[in-house]
GROMACS .gro file of C-alpha atoms in nm:
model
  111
    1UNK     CA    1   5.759  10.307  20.430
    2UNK     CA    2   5.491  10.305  20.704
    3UNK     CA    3   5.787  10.331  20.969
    4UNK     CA    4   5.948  10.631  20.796
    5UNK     CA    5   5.588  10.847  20.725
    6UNK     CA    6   5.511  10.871  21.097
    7UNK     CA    7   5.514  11.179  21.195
    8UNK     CA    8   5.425  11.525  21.080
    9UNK     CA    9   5.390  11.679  20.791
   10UNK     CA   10   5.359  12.032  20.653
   11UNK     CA   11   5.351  12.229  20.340
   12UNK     CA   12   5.707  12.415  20.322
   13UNK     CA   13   5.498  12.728  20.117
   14UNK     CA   14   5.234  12.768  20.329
   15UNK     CA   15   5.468  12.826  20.608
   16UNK     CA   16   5.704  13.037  20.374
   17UNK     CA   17   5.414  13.255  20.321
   18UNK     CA   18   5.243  13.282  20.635
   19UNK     CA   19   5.402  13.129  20.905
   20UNK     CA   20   5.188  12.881  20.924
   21UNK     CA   21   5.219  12.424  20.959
   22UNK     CA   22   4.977  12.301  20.788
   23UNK     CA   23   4.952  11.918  20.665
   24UNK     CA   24   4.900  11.595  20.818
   25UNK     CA   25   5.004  11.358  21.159
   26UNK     CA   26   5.033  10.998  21.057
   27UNK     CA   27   5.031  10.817  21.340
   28UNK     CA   28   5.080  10.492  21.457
   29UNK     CA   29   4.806  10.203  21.402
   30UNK     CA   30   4.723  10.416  21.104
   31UNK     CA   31   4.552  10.702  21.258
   32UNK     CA   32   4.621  11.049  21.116
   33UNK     CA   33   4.492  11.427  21.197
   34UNK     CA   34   4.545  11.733  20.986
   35UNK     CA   35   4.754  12.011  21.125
   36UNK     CA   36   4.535  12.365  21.138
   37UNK     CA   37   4.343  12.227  20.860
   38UNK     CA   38   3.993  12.291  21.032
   39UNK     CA   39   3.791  12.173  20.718
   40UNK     CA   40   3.938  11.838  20.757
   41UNK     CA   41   3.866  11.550  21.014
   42UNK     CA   42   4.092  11.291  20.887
   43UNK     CA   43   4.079  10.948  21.031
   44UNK     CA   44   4.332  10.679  20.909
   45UNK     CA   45   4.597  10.669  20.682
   46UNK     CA   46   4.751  10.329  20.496
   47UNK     CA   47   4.985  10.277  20.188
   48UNK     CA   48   4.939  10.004  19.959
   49UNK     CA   49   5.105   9.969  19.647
   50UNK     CA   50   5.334  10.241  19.678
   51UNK     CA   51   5.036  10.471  19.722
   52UNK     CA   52   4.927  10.643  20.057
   53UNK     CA   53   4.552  10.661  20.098
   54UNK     CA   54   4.415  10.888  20.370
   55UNK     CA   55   4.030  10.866  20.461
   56UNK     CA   56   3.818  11.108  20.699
   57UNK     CA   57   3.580  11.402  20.622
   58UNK     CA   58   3.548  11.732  20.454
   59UNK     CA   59   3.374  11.948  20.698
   60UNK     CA   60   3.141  12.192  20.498
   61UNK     CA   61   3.049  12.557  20.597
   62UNK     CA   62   2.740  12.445  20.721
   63UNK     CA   63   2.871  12.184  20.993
   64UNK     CA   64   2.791  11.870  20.750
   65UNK     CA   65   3.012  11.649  20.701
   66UNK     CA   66   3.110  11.474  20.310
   67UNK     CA   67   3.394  11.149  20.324
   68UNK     CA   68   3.724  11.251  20.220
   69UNK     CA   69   3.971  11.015  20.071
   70UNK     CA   70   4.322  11.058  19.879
   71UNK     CA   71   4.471  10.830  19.680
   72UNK     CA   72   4.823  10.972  19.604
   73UNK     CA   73   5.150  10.805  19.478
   74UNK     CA   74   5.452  10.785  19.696
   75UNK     CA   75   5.739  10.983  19.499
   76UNK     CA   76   5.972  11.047  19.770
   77UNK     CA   77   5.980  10.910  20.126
   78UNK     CA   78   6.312  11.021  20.361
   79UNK     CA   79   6.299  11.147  20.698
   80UNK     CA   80   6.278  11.437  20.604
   81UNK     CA   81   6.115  11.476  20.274
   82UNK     CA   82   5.734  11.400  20.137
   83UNK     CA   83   5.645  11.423  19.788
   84UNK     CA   84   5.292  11.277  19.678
   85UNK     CA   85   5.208  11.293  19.317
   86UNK     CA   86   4.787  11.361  19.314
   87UNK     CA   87   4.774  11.352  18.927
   88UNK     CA   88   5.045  11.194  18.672
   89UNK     CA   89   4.974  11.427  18.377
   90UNK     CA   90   4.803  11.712  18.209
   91UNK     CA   91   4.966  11.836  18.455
   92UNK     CA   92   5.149  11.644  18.702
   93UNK     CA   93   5.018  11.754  19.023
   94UNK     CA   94   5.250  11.709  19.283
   95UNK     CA   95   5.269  11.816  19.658
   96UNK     CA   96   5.583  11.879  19.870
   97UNK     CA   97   5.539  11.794  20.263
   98UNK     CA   98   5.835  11.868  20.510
   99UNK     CA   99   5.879  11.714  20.836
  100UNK     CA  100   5.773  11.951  21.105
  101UNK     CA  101   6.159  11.856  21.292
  102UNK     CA  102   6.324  11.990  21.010
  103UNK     CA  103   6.091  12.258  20.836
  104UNK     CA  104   6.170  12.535  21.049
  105UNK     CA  105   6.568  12.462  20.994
  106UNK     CA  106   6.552  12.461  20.643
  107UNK     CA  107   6.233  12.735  20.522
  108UNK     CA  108   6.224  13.118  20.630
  109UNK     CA  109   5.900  13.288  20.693
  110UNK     CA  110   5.816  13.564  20.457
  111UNK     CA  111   6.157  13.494  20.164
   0.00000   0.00000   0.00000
């Protein structure tokens, strides 16, 4: 799994609507960065029993900084495909990531 999640990550709606990539860059060694997220400042990622934690900070409006850390359950792992359930039930809360190499490919801006 750690092989296969390196790399970046986006949320296919968010570019649908507006063009934009926005997600995460796991890297190597387990650092990560969000992508044109500029209220994160994420700083390592790991997965450990099938669930990928990612650690860093919330930046607030006022330039302060609060730790940030997900705990989220690996669903789906492929090259291409990320799904991460954040909450099991009432309701199941889960988010979609694409690979930025095959996002463009496979979403159209503004459909």
């Amino acid at each position: 799994m750690e092989k296969t999640i390196i790399g970046e990550w986006c949320n296919p709606y968010t570019y649908q609507s507006t063009g934009e990539l926005k997600g995460f860059n796991y890297k190597k060694g387990g650092v990560c960065e969000a992508i044109n997220i500029p209220s994160l400042e994420l700083k390592s990622w790991e997965i450990k029993d099938g669930y990928l934690i990612t650690k860093g900070f919330d930046i607030n409006e006022d330039g302060s900084k609060t730790p940030y850390e997900t705990k989220e359950r690996i669903e789906k792992l492929n090259a291409d495909t990320l799904v991460l359930v954040a909450q099991e039930a009432n309701p199941k809360l889960v988010f979609v990531y694409l690979n930025t190499k095959v996002i463009k490919n496979r979403v159209s801006v503004g459909d």
